[in-house]
Amino acid sequence: RKEVEQDPGPFNVPEGATVAFNCTYSNSASQSFFWYRQDCRKEPKLLMSVYSSGNEDGRFTAQLNRASQYISLLIRDSKLSDSATYLCVVNSMDSNYQLIWGAGTKLIIKP
Amino acid sequence: NAGVTQTPKFQVLKTGQSMTLQCAQDMNHNSMYWYRQDPGMGLRLIYYSASEGTTDKGEVPNGYNVSRLNKREFSLRLESAAPSQTSVYFCASSVRGRVTEAFFGQGTRLTVV
């Protein structure tokens, strides 16, 4: 079983809709959680960190569920520019704080 | 504002050839990393350097060597390239070993034929 698992998609979503996707992690000692965004043939860039109480940044909301070991990303009022691959990332003391990456969920926003 | 700079951006090698991928960061970060990214897989750590003067193996170190030349520069060397090393390589840096945010270079697309 992979340490961090994501649905690869693609999620095809009309512009203006709300979309959500989850990421599960296997190591209960995971301590920090992040969502990165990667555009086609580009480098990953941090979208947002995920805090225990959940957090919001504009149209983006991230949630953490430690009991079920997953994090989620919700995008409201989706824009064409949101089309990208979203990478879930976790780290833990067990892995010497190294980042463990999911393979990503591809999102396509359609006009 | 350069951030993390990788060279080259593209490279084609023949099996058995060697090459070095260069990476430099101007953010005064302590930690630097080399990843490879293959289709359908997450980023996999090849080597990392938690601080100047130290390097450690990551998840997939076989066939690679690294040098932390100074605080700014971290190079990755393929001594004898193999087709299995065809991939996109990313260099990244962060403030310190306990990673908060990693900043990436633009990547090197390597094809080994």
PDB file of C-alpha atoms in Angstrom:
ATOM      1  CA  ARG A   1       0.000   0.000   0.000  1.00  0.00           C
ATOM      2  CA  LYS A   2       1.298   3.439  -0.916  1.00  0.00           C
ATOM      3  CA  GLU A   3       1.961   5.804   1.968  1.00  0.00           C
ATOM      4  CA  VAL A   4      -0.064   8.562   0.352  1.00  0.00           C
ATOM      5  CA  GLU A   5      -2.867   7.714  -2.037  1.00  0.00           C
ATOM      6  CA  GLN A   6      -4.913   9.916  -4.319  1.00  0.00           C
ATOM      7  CA  ASP A   7      -7.527   9.312  -6.963  1.00  0.00           C
ATOM      8  CA  PRO A   8      -5.648  10.112 -10.178  1.00  0.00           C
ATOM      9  CA  GLY A   9      -8.784  11.462 -11.906  1.00  0.00           C
ATOM     10  CA  PRO A  10      -9.195  13.265 -14.136  1.00  0.00           C
ATOM     11  CA  PHE A  11     -12.030  15.163 -12.526  1.00  0.00           C
ATOM     12  CA  ASN A  12     -13.882  16.991 -15.296  1.00  0.00           C
ATOM     13  CA  VAL A  13     -15.801  19.865 -13.768  1.00  0.00           C
ATOM     14  CA  PRO A  14     -17.763  22.750 -15.329  1.00  0.00           C
ATOM     15  CA  GLU A  15     -16.577  26.252 -14.594  1.00  0.00           C
ATOM     16  CA  GLY A  16     -18.243  27.668 -11.491  1.00  0.00           C
ATOM     17  CA  ALA A  17     -18.874  24.311  -9.881  1.00  0.00           C
ATOM     18  CA  THR A  18     -17.552  23.057  -6.566  1.00  0.00           C
ATOM     19  CA  VAL A  19     -15.183  20.113  -6.561  1.00  0.00           C
ATOM     20  CA  ALA A  20     -13.583  18.171  -3.746  1.00  0.00           C
ATOM     21  CA  PHE A  21     -11.022  15.434  -3.594  1.00  0.00           C
ATOM     22  CA  ASN A  22      -9.416  13.450  -0.835  1.00  0.00           C
ATOM     23  CA  CYS A  23      -6.062  11.999  -0.053  1.00  0.00           C
ATOM     24  CA  THR A  24      -5.431   9.145   2.372  1.00  0.00           C
ATOM     25  CA  TYR A  25      -2.211   8.517   4.252  1.00  0.00           C
ATOM     26  CA  SER A  26      -1.077   5.344   5.950  1.00  0.00           C
ATOM     27  CA  ASN A  27       1.294   6.584   8.631  1.00  0.00           C
ATOM     28  CA  SER A  28      -0.611   7.618  11.734  1.00  0.00           C
ATOM     29  CA  ALA A  29       2.517   9.466  12.922  1.00  0.00           C
ATOM     30  CA  SER A  30       2.194  11.954  10.069  1.00  0.00           C
ATOM     31  CA  GLN A  31       2.443  15.435  11.455  1.00  0.00           C
ATOM     32  CA  SER A  32       2.321  17.966   8.645  1.00  0.00           C
ATOM     33  CA  PHE A  33       0.102  18.071   5.606  1.00  0.00           C
ATOM     34  CA  PHE A  34       0.152  20.123   2.452  1.00  0.00           C
ATOM     35  CA  TRP A  35      -1.533  20.557  -0.890  1.00  0.00           C
ATOM     36  CA  TYR A  36       0.691  21.440  -3.827  1.00  0.00           C
ATOM     37  CA  ARG A  37      -0.415  22.404  -7.289  1.00  0.00           C
ATOM     38  CA  GLN A  38       1.431  21.300 -10.411  1.00  0.00           C
ATOM     39  CA  ASP A  39       0.639  22.707 -13.838  1.00  0.00           C
ATOM     40  CA  CYS A  40       1.378  20.626 -16.894  1.00  0.00           C
ATOM     41  CA  ARG A  41       5.122  20.219 -17.386  1.00  0.00           C
ATOM     42  CA  LYS A  42       5.887  22.641 -14.561  1.00  0.00           C
ATOM     43  CA  GLU A  43       7.287  22.353 -11.073  1.00  0.00           C
ATOM     44  CA  PRO A  44       5.048  21.803  -8.008  1.00  0.00           C
ATOM     45  CA  LYS A  45       4.136  24.875  -5.993  1.00  0.00           C
ATOM     46  CA  LEU A  46       2.664  25.067  -2.517  1.00  0.00           C
ATOM     47  CA  LEU A  47      -1.074  25.725  -2.597  1.00  0.00           C
ATOM     48  CA  MET A  48      -1.749  25.567   1.114  1.00  0.00           C
ATOM     49  CA  SER A  49      -0.816  23.873   4.338  1.00  0.00           C
ATOM     50  CA  VAL A  50      -3.502  21.859   6.112  1.00  0.00           C
ATOM     51  CA  TYR A  51      -4.132  22.558   9.764  1.00  0.00           C
ATOM     52  CA  SER A  52      -5.880  20.356  12.293  1.00  0.00           C
ATOM     53  CA  SER A  53      -8.862  22.674  12.585  1.00  0.00           C
ATOM     54  CA  GLY A  54      -9.195  23.070   8.837  1.00  0.00           C
ATOM     55  CA  ASN A  55      -8.314  26.214   6.953  1.00  0.00           C
ATOM     56  CA  GLU A  56      -9.506  28.322   4.108  1.00  0.00           C
ATOM     57  CA  ASP A  57      -7.733  30.449   1.557  1.00  0.00           C
ATOM     58  CA  GLY A  58     -10.142  32.251  -0.703  1.00  0.00           C
ATOM     59  CA  ARG A  59     -12.004  29.639  -2.736  1.00  0.00           C
ATOM     60  CA  PHE A  60      -9.932  26.802  -1.332  1.00  0.00           C
ATOM     61  CA  THR A  61     -10.691  24.892   1.866  1.00  0.00           C
ATOM     62  CA  ALA A  62      -8.525  22.169   3.308  1.00  0.00           C
ATOM     63  CA  GLN A  63      -9.588  19.706   5.994  1.00  0.00           C
ATOM     64  CA  LEU A  64      -7.744  17.089   8.023  1.00  0.00           C
ATOM     65  CA  ASN A  65      -9.360  13.998   9.485  1.00  0.00           C
ATOM     66  CA  ARG A  66      -6.797  12.295  11.706  1.00  0.00           C
ATOM     67  CA  ALA A  67      -9.151   9.536  12.859  1.00  0.00           C
ATOM     68  CA  SER A  68      -9.708   8.338   9.287  1.00  0.00           C
ATOM     69  CA  GLN A  69      -6.291   9.477   8.091  1.00  0.00           C
ATOM     70  CA  TYR A  70      -7.252  11.623   5.176  1.00  0.00           C
ATOM     71  CA  ILE A  71      -7.053  15.207   4.054  1.00  0.00           C
ATOM     72  CA  SER A  72      -9.371  16.918   1.638  1.00  0.00           C
ATOM     73  CA  LEU A  73      -9.328  19.899  -0.685  1.00  0.00           C
ATOM     74  CA  LEU A  74     -12.483  21.746  -1.672  1.00  0.00           C
ATOM     75  CA  ILE A  75     -12.506  24.273  -4.492  1.00  0.00           C
ATOM     76  CA  ARG A  76     -15.528  26.537  -4.804  1.00  0.00           C
ATOM     77  CA  ASP A  77     -16.553  28.555  -7.847  1.00  0.00           C
ATOM     78  CA  SER A  78     -13.945  26.803  -9.930  1.00  0.00           C
ATOM     79  CA  LYS A  79     -12.073  28.764 -12.599  1.00  0.00           C
ATOM     80  CA  LEU A  80     -10.498  27.602 -15.829  1.00  0.00           C
ATOM     81  CA  SER A  81      -7.160  28.495 -14.273  1.00  0.00           C
ATOM     82  CA  ASP A  82      -7.716  25.904 -11.541  1.00  0.00           C
ATOM     83  CA  SER A  83      -7.019  23.171 -14.090  1.00  0.00           C
ATOM     84  CA  ALA A  84      -3.921  21.423 -12.792  1.00  0.00           C
ATOM     85  CA  THR A  85      -2.759  18.389 -10.885  1.00  0.00           C
ATOM     86  CA  TYR A  86      -3.130  18.626  -7.120  1.00  0.00           C
ATOM     87  CA  LEU A  87      -0.538  16.826  -5.054  1.00  0.00           C
ATOM     88  CA  CYS A  88      -1.096  15.714  -1.490  1.00  0.00           C
ATOM     89  CA  VAL A  89       1.995  15.760   0.695  1.00  0.00           C
ATOM     90  CA  VAL A  90       2.630  14.565   4.233  1.00  0.00           C
ATOM     91  CA  ASN A  91       5.619  14.316   6.501  1.00  0.00           C
ATOM     92  CA  SER A  92       6.342  12.670   9.812  1.00  0.00           C
ATOM     93  CA  MET A  93       9.036  12.207  12.357  1.00  0.00           C
ATOM     94  CA  ASP A  94       9.164   8.524  11.308  1.00  0.00           C
ATOM     95  CA  SER A  95      10.394   9.544   7.883  1.00  0.00           C
ATOM     96  CA  ASN A  96      12.846  12.047   9.320  1.00  0.00           C
ATOM     97  CA  TYR A  97      10.414  14.762   8.307  1.00  0.00           C
ATOM     98  CA  GLN A  98      10.899  14.040   4.636  1.00  0.00           C
ATOM     99  CA  LEU A  99       7.987  14.893   2.414  1.00  0.00           C
ATOM    100  CA  ILE A 100       6.003  11.924   1.116  1.00  0.00           C
ATOM    101  CA  TRP A 101       4.141  12.739  -2.077  1.00  0.00           C
ATOM    102  CA  GLY A 102       0.951  11.410  -3.541  1.00  0.00           C
ATOM    103  CA  ALA A 103       0.836  10.841  -7.303  1.00  0.00           C
ATOM    104  CA  GLY A 104      -1.675  13.653  -7.720  1.00  0.00           C
ATOM    105  CA  THR A 105      -5.263  14.225  -8.799  1.00  0.00           C
ATOM    106  CA  LYS A 106      -5.782  15.792 -12.190  1.00  0.00           C
ATOM    107  CA  LEU A 107      -8.480  18.459 -12.373  1.00  0.00           C
ATOM    108  CA  ILE A 108      -9.870  19.798 -15.640  1.00  0.00           C
ATOM    109  CA  ILE A 109     -12.221  22.763 -15.517  1.00  0.00           C
ATOM    110  CA  LYS A 110     -14.390  23.070 -18.610  1.00  0.00           C
ATOM    111  CA  PRO A 111     -16.037  26.265 -19.884  1.00  0.00           C
TER     112      PRO A 111
ATOM    113  CA  ASN B   1      14.102  36.705  -7.969  1.00  0.00           C
ATOM    114  CA  ALA B   2      15.666  33.464  -9.221  1.00  0.00           C
ATOM    115  CA  GLY B   3      14.717  31.046  -6.397  1.00  0.00           C
ATOM    116  CA  VAL B   4      15.883  27.571  -7.442  1.00  0.00           C
ATOM    117  CA  THR B   5      17.673  27.267 -10.771  1.00  0.00           C
ATOM    118  CA  GLN B   6      18.276  23.952 -12.498  1.00  0.00           C
ATOM    119  CA  THR B   7      20.335  23.223 -15.569  1.00  0.00           C
ATOM    120  CA  PRO B   8      19.918  21.847 -18.126  1.00  0.00           C
ATOM    121  CA  LYS B   9      16.185  21.926 -18.836  1.00  0.00           C
ATOM    122  CA  PHE B  10      16.355  19.096 -21.382  1.00  0.00           C
ATOM    123  CA  GLN B  11      18.903  16.373 -22.024  1.00  0.00           C
ATOM    124  CA  VAL B  12      19.147  13.253 -24.147  1.00  0.00           C
ATOM    125  CA  LEU B  13      21.788  10.714 -23.185  1.00  0.00           C
ATOM    126  CA  LYS B  14      22.888   7.440 -24.635  1.00  0.00           C
ATOM    127  CA  THR B  15      22.977   4.436 -22.365  1.00  0.00           C
ATOM    128  CA  GLY B  16      26.228   4.421 -20.423  1.00  0.00           C
ATOM    129  CA  GLN B  17      26.933   8.117 -20.732  1.00  0.00           C
ATOM    130  CA  SER B  18      27.401  10.260 -17.663  1.00  0.00           C
ATOM    131  CA  MET B  19      26.155  13.716 -16.809  1.00  0.00           C
ATOM    132  CA  THR B  20      25.682  16.110 -13.926  1.00  0.00           C
ATOM    133  CA  LEU B  21      22.514  18.051 -13.209  1.00  0.00           C
ATOM    134  CA  GLN B  22      23.196  21.374 -11.561  1.00  0.00           C
ATOM    135  CA  CYS B  23      21.026  23.110  -8.980  1.00  0.00           C
ATOM    136  CA  ALA B  24      21.491  26.408  -7.196  1.00  0.00           C
ATOM    137  CA  GLN B  25      19.259  28.343  -4.806  1.00  0.00           C
ATOM    138  CA  ASP B  26      19.549  31.939  -3.704  1.00  0.00           C
ATOM    139  CA  MET B  27      17.136  31.817  -0.754  1.00  0.00           C
ATOM    140  CA  ASN B  28      19.766  30.944   1.868  1.00  0.00           C
ATOM    141  CA  HIS B  29      18.011  27.618   2.500  1.00  0.00           C
ATOM    142  CA  ASN B  30      19.772  24.965   4.522  1.00  0.00           C
ATOM    143  CA  SER B  31      18.175  21.893   2.967  1.00  0.00           C
ATOM    144  CA  MET B  32      18.204  20.772  -0.630  1.00  0.00           C
ATOM    145  CA  TYR B  33      16.651  17.794  -2.403  1.00  0.00           C
ATOM    146  CA  TRP B  34      16.678  15.884  -5.647  1.00  0.00           C
ATOM    147  CA  TYR B  35      13.477  14.189  -6.786  1.00  0.00           C
ATOM    148  CA  ARG B  36      12.429  12.267  -9.840  1.00  0.00           C
ATOM    149  CA  GLN B  37       8.889  12.245 -11.173  1.00  0.00           C
ATOM    150  CA  ASP B  38       7.552   9.504 -13.397  1.00  0.00           C
ATOM    151  CA  PRO B  39       4.066   9.282 -14.945  1.00  0.00           C
ATOM    152  CA  GLY B  40       1.460   8.033 -12.484  1.00  0.00           C
ATOM    153  CA  MET B  41       3.838   8.182  -9.545  1.00  0.00           C
ATOM    154  CA  GLY B  42       4.485  10.719  -6.878  1.00  0.00           C
ATOM    155  CA  LEU B  43       7.717  12.576  -6.522  1.00  0.00           C
ATOM    156  CA  ARG B  44      10.359  10.184  -5.252  1.00  0.00           C
ATOM    157  CA  LEU B  45      13.306  11.404  -3.257  1.00  0.00           C
ATOM    158  CA  ILE B  46      16.688  10.450  -4.670  1.00  0.00           C
ATOM    159  CA  TYR B  47      19.040  12.228  -2.279  1.00  0.00           C
ATOM    160  CA  TYR B  48      18.810  15.101   0.114  1.00  0.00           C
ATOM    161  CA  SER B  49      21.145  17.380   1.988  1.00  0.00           C
ATOM    162  CA  ALA B  50      19.794  18.558   5.328  1.00  0.00           C
ATOM    163  CA  SER B  51      22.556  21.129   5.638  1.00  0.00           C
ATOM    164  CA  GLU B  52      25.809  22.110   4.019  1.00  0.00           C
ATOM    165  CA  GLY B  53      28.319  19.285   4.310  1.00  0.00           C
ATOM    166  CA  THR B  54      25.798  16.471   4.697  1.00  0.00           C
ATOM    167  CA  THR B  55      24.029  14.245   2.198  1.00  0.00           C
ATOM    168  CA  ASP B  56      21.725  11.271   2.701  1.00  0.00           C
ATOM    169  CA  LYS B  57      20.041   8.704   0.536  1.00  0.00           C
ATOM    170  CA  GLY B  58      16.389   8.968  -0.183  1.00  0.00           C
ATOM    171  CA  GLU B  59      13.954   6.423  -1.525  1.00  0.00           C
ATOM    172  CA  VAL B  60      15.640   5.741  -4.908  1.00  0.00           C
ATOM    173  CA  PRO B  61      19.384   6.509  -4.719  1.00  0.00           C
ATOM    174  CA  ASN B  62      20.766   3.678  -6.868  1.00  0.00           C
ATOM    175  CA  GLY B  63      22.581   4.894  -9.950  1.00  0.00           C
ATOM    176  CA  TYR B  64      23.024   8.432  -8.632  1.00  0.00           C
ATOM    177  CA  ASN B  65      25.543  10.440  -6.667  1.00  0.00           C
ATOM    178  CA  VAL B  66      25.280  13.926  -5.231  1.00  0.00           C
ATOM    179  CA  SER B  67      27.544  16.725  -4.101  1.00  0.00           C
ATOM    180  CA  ARG B  68      26.614  19.589  -1.816  1.00  0.00           C
ATOM    181  CA  LEU B  69      29.199  21.961  -3.182  1.00  0.00           C
ATOM    182  CA  ASN B  70      28.309  24.806  -0.811  1.00  0.00           C
ATOM    183  CA  LYS B  71      25.172  26.159   0.793  1.00  0.00           C
ATOM    184  CA  ARG B  72      23.783  27.314  -2.557  1.00  0.00           C
ATOM    185  CA  GLU B  73      24.597  24.391  -4.836  1.00  0.00           C
ATOM    186  CA  PHE B  74      23.573  20.732  -4.906  1.00  0.00           C
ATOM    187  CA  SER B  75      24.420  18.627  -7.948  1.00  0.00           C
ATOM    188  CA  LEU B  76      23.180  15.212  -9.068  1.00  0.00           C
ATOM    189  CA  ARG B  77      25.390  12.914 -11.113  1.00  0.00           C
ATOM    190  CA  LEU B  78      24.445   9.950 -13.247  1.00  0.00           C
ATOM    191  CA  GLU B  79      27.627   7.926 -13.690  1.00  0.00           C
ATOM    192  CA  SER B  80      26.321   5.464 -16.280  1.00  0.00           C
ATOM    193  CA  ALA B  81      22.893   6.392 -17.524  1.00  0.00           C
ATOM    194  CA  ALA B  82      20.273   3.693 -18.046  1.00  0.00           C
ATOM    195  CA  PRO B  83      16.895   3.889 -19.846  1.00  0.00           C
ATOM    196  CA  SER B  84      15.208   3.397 -16.437  1.00  0.00           C
ATOM    197  CA  GLN B  85      16.558   6.814 -15.474  1.00  0.00           C
ATOM    198  CA  THR B  86      14.441   8.522 -18.100  1.00  0.00           C
ATOM    199  CA  SER B  87      12.392  10.890 -15.989  1.00  0.00           C
ATOM    200  CA  VAL B  88      11.785  14.469 -14.967  1.00  0.00           C
ATOM    201  CA  TYR B  89      14.194  15.554 -12.252  1.00  0.00           C
ATOM    202  CA  PHE B  90      13.399  18.304  -9.797  1.00  0.00           C
ATOM    203  CA  CYS B  91      15.693  20.047  -7.385  1.00  0.00           C
ATOM    204  CA  ALA B  92      14.104  21.663  -4.340  1.00  0.00           C
ATOM    205  CA  SER B  93      15.164  23.575  -1.273  1.00  0.00           C
ATOM    206  CA  SER B  94      13.668  24.434   2.077  1.00  0.00           C
ATOM    207  CA  VAL B  95      14.572  26.442   5.107  1.00  0.00           C
ATOM    208  CA  ARG B  96      15.587  23.481   7.222  1.00  0.00           C
ATOM    209  CA  GLY B  97      15.317  19.714   7.560  1.00  0.00           C
ATOM    210  CA  ARG B  98      11.920  19.841   9.186  1.00  0.00           C
ATOM    211  CA  VAL B  99      10.274  20.779   5.993  1.00  0.00           C
ATOM    212  CA  THR B 100       7.622  23.396   5.947  1.00  0.00           C
ATOM    213  CA  GLU B 101       7.572  24.413   2.340  1.00  0.00           C
ATOM    214  CA  ALA B 102       9.745  23.172  -0.484  1.00  0.00           C
ATOM    215  CA  PHE B 103      10.577  25.437  -3.411  1.00  0.00           C
ATOM    216  CA  PHE B 104      11.283  23.741  -6.700  1.00  0.00           C
ATOM    217  CA  GLY B 105      13.378  24.361  -9.750  1.00  0.00           C
ATOM    218  CA  GLN B 106      11.769  24.132 -13.168  1.00  0.00           C
ATOM    219  CA  GLY B 107      12.867  20.561 -13.720  1.00  0.00           C
ATOM    220  CA  THR B 108      15.155  18.687 -16.084  1.00  0.00           C
ATOM    221  CA  ARG B 109      13.577  16.378 -18.646  1.00  0.00           C
ATOM    222  CA  LEU B 110      16.048  13.565 -19.175  1.00  0.00           C
ATOM    223  CA  THR B 111      15.725  10.878 -21.818  1.00  0.00           C
ATOM    224  CA  VAL B 112      18.140   7.963 -21.918  1.00  0.00           C
ATOM    225  CA  VAL B 113      18.133   6.050 -25.202  1.00  0.00           C
TER     226      VAL B 113
END
